[in-house]
Amino acid sequence: MDRFLISNNKKPNDGTQNSEPAPKKKKYDESSVKVRRYLSEYLGLGFSATKSDPVNAQCVLCGQVLANSSMKPAHMNRHLSTVHPSHVGKPIEFFKRKQEAFASNCLEIAKVASVSSKALRASYAVSYLVAKQKKPHTIAECLILPALVKVSEIMFDTKTATALQSIPVSNNTISRRIEDIASDIVMQVIEQIKLTKMFALQLDESTDVSGEAQVIVFVRYQDCSDIRENILFCQNLQSRTTGEELFKVIDKFFAEEFVPQNLVGLVSISLQ
């Protein structure tokens, strides 16, 4: 027995040796990370401070942003000497002028890239008309906007026509606007349903242009003293067009949108 213990390098446990647990690894604590402060003398190296939190260093010559952990004079000197060697040793007044010019260019780019509130409203208005008339989304860019510009040139002036050209009406833009309008209408209808005590549904089974089965759900509810009817939603049926599948689609929609269980009538009509 003693030979076995010696050969396996094991000591007999006499109860005098205490087994200590292995030390636990320290968890990563974001609060322990050192946050570096931007110093005014960093501008002499060609770097200004960003408005982010934490503050980062941004080159006033090329716009490159260094992370907060890399906001060190050595890193800034290396960037200046390798990327902009012709500006090494320039006075701080030079970099101040570059900073002002860089900020001015960023402001001009933001103005050009941004869309005015009136142009945005006009874009949604045009998209709503395209959706109501069931026209291709390209008609806004190919016909509606050119017609508006031409009419403005004849009836008013070129300045008004130029302002109209800033309205975003591309194919993808019209598609996004229609989706936003549809989502907003559904939200309004759901809010009105939640305020009423009872409502009824009508299900219309049909097929789209590709032959896939879909269900259109109409809702009828009382709004004050008037009875209103709106389309609630339209979804494709993934499998069969049975009553069980229709119930699953409606039940899933009600659960996702938190529609109250105040249904008092249900009618199914097939349009196929």
GROMACS .gro file of C-alpha atoms in nm:
model
  272
    1MET     CA    1   0.000   0.000   0.000
    2ASP     CA    2   0.287   0.236   0.082
    3ARG     CA    3   0.455   0.159  -0.248
    4PHE     CA    4   0.133   0.235  -0.436
    5LEU     CA    5   0.104   0.575  -0.265
    6ILE     CA    6   0.469   0.659  -0.334
    7SER     CA    7   0.453   0.550  -0.698
    8ASN     CA    8   0.149   0.772  -0.757
    9ASN     CA    9   0.303   1.067  -0.569
   10LYS     CA   10   0.006   1.083  -0.337
   11LYS     CA   11   0.026   1.155   0.033
   12PRO     CA   12  -0.212   0.991   0.278
   13ASN     CA   13  -0.492   1.217   0.384
   14ASP     CA   14  -0.464   1.248   0.761
   15GLY     CA   15  -0.706   1.536   0.787
   16THR     CA   16  -0.432   1.794   0.857
   17GLN     CA   17  -0.408   1.929   0.497
   18ASN     CA   18  -0.672   2.181   0.396
   19SER     CA   19  -0.774   2.191   0.030
   20GLU     CA   20  -0.798   2.552  -0.095
   21PRO     CA   21  -1.030   2.634  -0.389
   22ALA     CA   22  -0.877   2.762  -0.706
   23PRO     CA   23  -0.879   3.140  -0.734
   24LYS     CA   24  -1.162   3.273  -0.943
   25LYS     CA   25  -1.093   3.474  -1.252
   26LYS     CA   26  -1.173   3.840  -1.223
   27LYS     CA   27  -1.462   3.954  -1.434
   28TYR     CA   28  -1.413   4.233  -1.683
   29ASP     CA   29  -1.533   4.558  -1.530
   30GLU     CA   30  -1.596   4.843  -1.771
   31SER     CA   31  -1.579   5.094  -1.488
   32SER     CA   32  -1.217   4.999  -1.425
   33VAL     CA   33  -1.112   5.101  -1.777
   34LYS     CA   34  -0.922   5.428  -1.776
   35VAL     CA   35  -1.094   5.706  -1.969
   36ARG     CA   36  -0.846   5.949  -2.118
   37ARG     CA   37  -0.915   6.321  -2.126
   38TYR     CA   38  -0.853   6.539  -2.430
   39LEU     CA   39  -0.590   6.806  -2.373
   40SER     CA   40  -0.574   7.136  -2.561
   41GLU     CA   41  -0.212   7.074  -2.668
   42TYR     CA   42  -0.327   6.777  -2.876
   43LEU     CA   43  -0.441   7.028  -3.139
   44GLY     CA   44  -0.073   7.102  -3.203
   45LEU     CA   45  -0.047   6.739  -3.318
   46GLY     CA   46  -0.338   6.783  -3.558
   47PHE     CA   47  -0.614   6.628  -3.348
   48SER     CA   48  -0.934   6.785  -3.215
   49ALA     CA   49  -1.193   6.642  -2.974
   50THR     CA   50  -1.510   6.470  -3.085
   51LYS     CA   51  -1.851   6.516  -2.922
   52SER     CA   52  -1.885   6.147  -2.839
   53ASP     CA   53  -1.885   5.993  -2.492
   54PRO     CA   54  -1.611   5.909  -2.411
   55VAL     CA   55  -1.425   6.175  -2.607
   56ASN     CA   56  -1.212   6.055  -2.898
   57ALA     CA   57  -0.940   6.232  -3.097
   58GLN     CA   58  -1.010   6.321  -3.462
   59CYS     CA   59  -0.753   6.432  -3.716
   60VAL     CA   60  -0.837   6.778  -3.854
   61LEU     CA   61  -0.656   6.695  -4.182
   62CYS     CA   62  -0.813   6.364  -4.289
   63GLY     CA   63  -1.094   6.311  -4.036
   64GLN     CA   64  -0.962   5.981  -3.896
   65VAL     CA   65  -1.085   5.911  -3.542
   66LEU     CA   66  -0.866   5.750  -3.278
   67ALA     CA   67  -1.028   5.552  -3.000
   68ASN     CA   68  -1.019   5.689  -2.648
   69SER     CA   69  -0.765   5.426  -2.547
   70SER     CA   70  -0.538   5.541  -2.833
   71MET     CA   71  -0.558   5.910  -2.744
   72LYS     CA   72  -0.188   5.936  -2.666
   73PRO     CA   73   0.070   6.182  -2.802
   74ALA     CA   74   0.280   5.893  -2.935
   75HIS     CA   75  -0.008   5.762  -3.147
   76MET     CA   76  -0.091   6.111  -3.272
   77ASN     CA   77   0.272   6.180  -3.362
   78ARG     CA   78   0.292   5.851  -3.551
   79HIS     CA   79  -0.025   5.932  -3.746
   80LEU     CA   80   0.097   6.282  -3.830
   81SER     CA   81   0.443   6.166  -3.940
   82THR     CA   82   0.321   5.870  -4.147
   83VAL     CA   83  -0.001   6.005  -4.302
   84HIS     CA   84   0.075   6.378  -4.316
   85PRO     CA   85   0.456   6.409  -4.313
   86SER     CA   86   0.450   6.749  -4.486
   87HIS     CA   87   0.265   6.902  -4.189
   88VAL     CA   88   0.503   6.787  -3.917
   89GLY     CA   89   0.629   7.081  -3.712
   90LYS     CA   90   0.356   7.322  -3.822
   91PRO     CA   91   0.246   7.577  -3.559
   92ILE     CA   92  -0.076   7.531  -3.367
   93GLU     CA   93  -0.235   7.827  -3.554
   94PHE     CA   94  -0.213   7.620  -3.873
   95PHE     CA   95  -0.406   7.333  -3.717
   96LYS     CA   96  -0.662   7.577  -3.572
   97ARG     CA   97  -0.739   7.701  -3.924
   98LYS     CA   98  -0.762   7.342  -4.043
   99GLN     CA   99  -1.000   7.264  -3.758
  100GLU     CA  100  -1.229   7.554  -3.849
  101ALA     CA  101  -1.227   7.453  -4.216
  102PHE     CA  102  -1.298   7.088  -4.126
  103ALA     CA  103  -1.592   7.186  -3.904
  104SER     CA  104  -1.731   7.413  -4.175
  105ASN     CA  105  -1.710   7.135  -4.435
  106CYS     CA  106  -1.888   6.891  -4.202
  107LEU     CA  107  -2.167   7.146  -4.150
  108GLU     CA  108  -2.210   7.198  -4.525
  109ILE     CA  109  -2.222   6.823  -4.586
  110ALA     CA  110  -2.488   6.785  -4.316
  111LYS     CA  111  -2.698   7.060  -4.474
  112VAL     CA  112  -2.675   6.903  -4.819
  113ALA     CA  113  -2.745   6.551  -4.692
  114SER     CA  114  -3.042   6.648  -4.476
  115VAL     CA  115  -3.393   6.676  -4.618
  116SER     CA  116  -3.610   6.968  -4.515
  117SER     CA  117  -3.932   6.901  -4.329
  118LYS     CA  118  -4.142   7.035  -4.617
  119ALA     CA  119  -3.966   6.812  -4.871
  120LEU     CA  120  -4.018   6.514  -4.639
  121ARG     CA  121  -4.390   6.589  -4.605
  122ALA     CA  122  -4.419   6.629  -4.981
  123SER     CA  123  -4.247   6.293  -5.030
  124TYR     CA  124  -4.501   6.121  -4.804
  125ALA     CA  125  -4.789   6.299  -4.977
  126VAL     CA  126  -4.673   6.183  -5.321
  127SER     CA  127  -4.620   5.829  -5.190
  128TYR     CA  128  -4.973   5.824  -5.048
  129LEU     CA  129  -5.118   5.928  -5.385
  130VAL     CA  130  -4.915   5.662  -5.567
  131ALA     CA  131  -5.041   5.397  -5.325
  132LYS     CA  132  -5.406   5.508  -5.358
  133GLN     CA  133  -5.390   5.499  -5.736
  134LYS     CA  134  -5.207   5.161  -5.731
  135LYS     CA  135  -4.941   5.289  -5.968
  136PRO     CA  136  -4.580   5.164  -6.001
  137HIS     CA  137  -4.345   5.330  -5.756
  138THR     CA  138  -4.124   5.455  -6.039
  139ILE     CA  139  -4.398   5.687  -6.165
  140ALA     CA  140  -4.312   5.949  -5.903
  141GLU     CA  141  -3.953   5.987  -6.025
  142CYS     CA  142  -4.029   5.942  -6.396
  143LEU     CA  143  -4.350   6.148  -6.429
  144ILE     CA  144  -4.484   6.323  -6.120
  145LEU     CA  145  -4.173   6.512  -6.012
  146PRO     CA  146  -4.067   6.617  -6.366
  147ALA     CA  147  -4.422   6.741  -6.427
  148LEU     CA  148  -4.418   6.944  -6.105
  149VAL     CA  149  -4.082   7.098  -6.195
  150LYS     CA  150  -4.196   7.190  -6.546
  151VAL     CA  151  -4.523   7.341  -6.424
  152SER     CA  152  -4.336   7.544  -6.162
  153GLU     CA  153  -4.098   7.681  -6.422
  154ILE     CA  154  -4.392   7.796  -6.637
  155MET     CA  155  -4.627   7.920  -6.364
  156PHE     CA  156  -4.377   8.057  -6.111
  157ASP     CA  157  -3.997   8.073  -6.147
  158THR     CA  158  -3.686   7.858  -6.167
  159LYS     CA  159  -3.618   7.900  -5.794
  160THR     CA  160  -3.941   7.722  -5.705
  161ALA     CA  161  -3.866   7.451  -5.960
  162THR     CA  162  -3.522   7.398  -5.811
  163ALA     CA  163  -3.672   7.365  -5.463
  164LEU     CA  164  -3.909   7.094  -5.588
  165GLN     CA  165  -3.618   6.889  -5.717
  166SER     CA  166  -3.508   6.831  -5.356
  167ILE     CA  167  -3.816   6.613  -5.287
  168PRO     CA  168  -3.699   6.248  -5.252
  169VAL     CA  169  -3.921   6.035  -5.476
  170SER     CA  170  -3.701   5.750  -5.593
  171ASN     CA  171  -3.836   5.399  -5.632
  172ASN     CA  172  -3.695   5.271  -5.301
  173THR     CA  173  -3.794   5.590  -5.120
  174ILE     CA  174  -4.158   5.561  -5.232
  175SER     CA  175  -4.161   5.197  -5.120
  176ARG     CA  176  -4.033   5.289  -4.774
  177ARG     CA  177  -4.281   5.576  -4.744
  178ILE     CA  178  -4.574   5.348  -4.832
  179GLU     CA  179  -4.459   5.094  -4.571
  180ASP     CA  180  -4.437   5.369  -4.309
  181ILE     CA  181  -4.784   5.498  -4.398
  182ALA     CA  182  -4.931   5.147  -4.386
  183SER     CA  183  -4.772   5.077  -4.045
  184ASP     CA  184  -4.902   5.406  -3.908
  185ILE     CA  185  -5.255   5.337  -4.033
  186VAL     CA  186  -5.252   4.991  -3.873
  187MET     CA  187  -5.139   5.142  -3.544
  188GLN     CA  188  -5.420   5.398  -3.557
  189VAL     CA  189  -5.680   5.128  -3.625
  190ILE     CA  190  -5.548   4.911  -3.341
  191GLU     CA  191  -5.562   5.205  -3.101
  192GLN     CA  192  -5.923   5.269  -3.201
  193ILE     CA  193  -6.007   4.900  -3.154
  194LYS     CA  194  -5.860   4.909  -2.804
  195LEU     CA  195  -6.092   5.198  -2.715
  196THR     CA  196  -6.409   5.027  -2.837
  197LYS     CA  197  -6.604   4.764  -2.647
  198MET     CA  198  -6.662   4.527  -2.937
  199PHE     CA  199  -6.562   4.473  -3.299
  200ALA     CA  200  -6.624   4.228  -3.584
  201LEU     CA  201  -6.396   4.076  -3.848
  202GLN     CA  202  -6.441   3.978  -4.210
  203LEU     CA  203  -6.188   3.741  -4.374
  204ASP     CA  204  -6.132   3.745  -4.748
  205GLU     CA  205  -5.923   3.463  -4.890
  206SER     CA  206  -5.750   3.543  -5.217
  207THR     CA  207  -5.427   3.496  -5.413
  208ASP     CA  208  -5.161   3.747  -5.512
  209VAL     CA  209  -5.000   3.789  -5.855
  210SER     CA  210  -4.761   3.500  -5.786
  211GLY     CA  211  -5.045   3.261  -5.698
  212GLU     CA  212  -4.973   3.243  -5.325
  213ALA     CA  213  -5.269   3.226  -5.090
  214GLN     CA  214  -5.328   3.523  -4.865
  215VAL     CA  215  -5.591   3.645  -4.622
  216ILE     CA  216  -5.718   4.001  -4.595
  217VAL     CA  217  -5.876   4.089  -4.260
  218PHE     CA  218  -6.129   4.374  -4.240
  219VAL     CA  219  -6.243   4.510  -3.906
  220ARG     CA  220  -6.567   4.688  -3.824
  221TYR     CA  221  -6.603   4.879  -3.498
  222GLN     CA  222  -6.795   5.163  -3.341
  223ASP     CA  223  -6.622   5.500  -3.325
  224CYS     CA  224  -6.832   5.737  -3.114
  225SER     CA  225  -7.170   5.732  -3.290
  226ASP     CA  226  -7.040   5.604  -3.625
  227ILE     CA  227  -6.957   5.256  -3.752
  228ARG     CA  228  -6.618   5.240  -3.923
  229GLU     CA  229  -6.465   4.972  -4.141
  230ASN     CA  230  -6.093   4.943  -4.221
  231ILE     CA  231  -5.842   4.687  -4.343
  232LEU     CA  232  -5.666   4.547  -4.038
  233PHE     CA  233  -5.390   4.347  -4.208
  234CYS     CA  234  -5.304   4.127  -4.507
  235GLN     CA  235  -5.075   3.825  -4.474
  236ASN     CA  236  -4.969   3.531  -4.684
  237LEU     CA  237  -5.071   3.182  -4.575
  238GLN     CA  238  -4.765   2.961  -4.549
  239SER     CA  239  -4.950   2.630  -4.575
  240ARG     CA  240  -5.314   2.537  -4.630
  241THR     CA  241  -5.612   2.773  -4.638
  242THR     CA  242  -5.803   2.594  -4.365
  243GLY     CA  243  -5.993   2.743  -4.077
  244GLU     CA  244  -5.721   2.631  -3.838
  245GLU     CA  245  -5.451   2.818  -4.034
  246LEU     CA  246  -5.667   3.131  -4.050
  247PHE     CA  247  -5.719   3.115  -3.673
  248LYS     CA  248  -5.342   3.083  -3.616
  249VAL     CA  249  -5.270   3.391  -3.830
  250ILE     CA  250  -5.532   3.605  -3.654
  251ASP     CA  251  -5.439   3.480  -3.308
  252LYS     CA  252  -5.069   3.556  -3.370
  253PHE     CA  253  -5.150   3.907  -3.489
  254PHE     CA  254  -5.372   3.976  -3.186
  255ALA     CA  255  -5.102   3.848  -2.950
  256GLU     CA  256  -4.827   4.059  -3.108
  257GLU     CA  257  -5.035   4.378  -3.117
  258PHE     CA  258  -5.210   4.321  -2.780
  259VAL     CA  259  -5.556   4.347  -2.935
  260PRO     CA  260  -5.829   4.299  -2.671
  261GLN     CA  261  -6.052   3.994  -2.698
  262ASN     CA  262  -6.371   4.187  -2.774
  263LEU     CA  263  -6.457   4.002  -3.096
  264VAL     CA  264  -6.832   3.958  -3.138
  265GLY     CA  265  -6.862   3.851  -3.505
  266LEU     CA  266  -6.658   3.672  -3.772
  267VAL     CA  267  -6.741   3.624  -4.141
  268SER     CA  268  -6.526   3.451  -4.404
  269ILE     CA  269  -6.570   3.526  -4.775
  270SER     CA  270  -6.366   3.366  -5.052
  271LEU     CA  271  -6.266   3.587  -5.345
  272GLN     CA  272  -6.089   3.317  -5.545
   0.00000   0.00000   0.00000
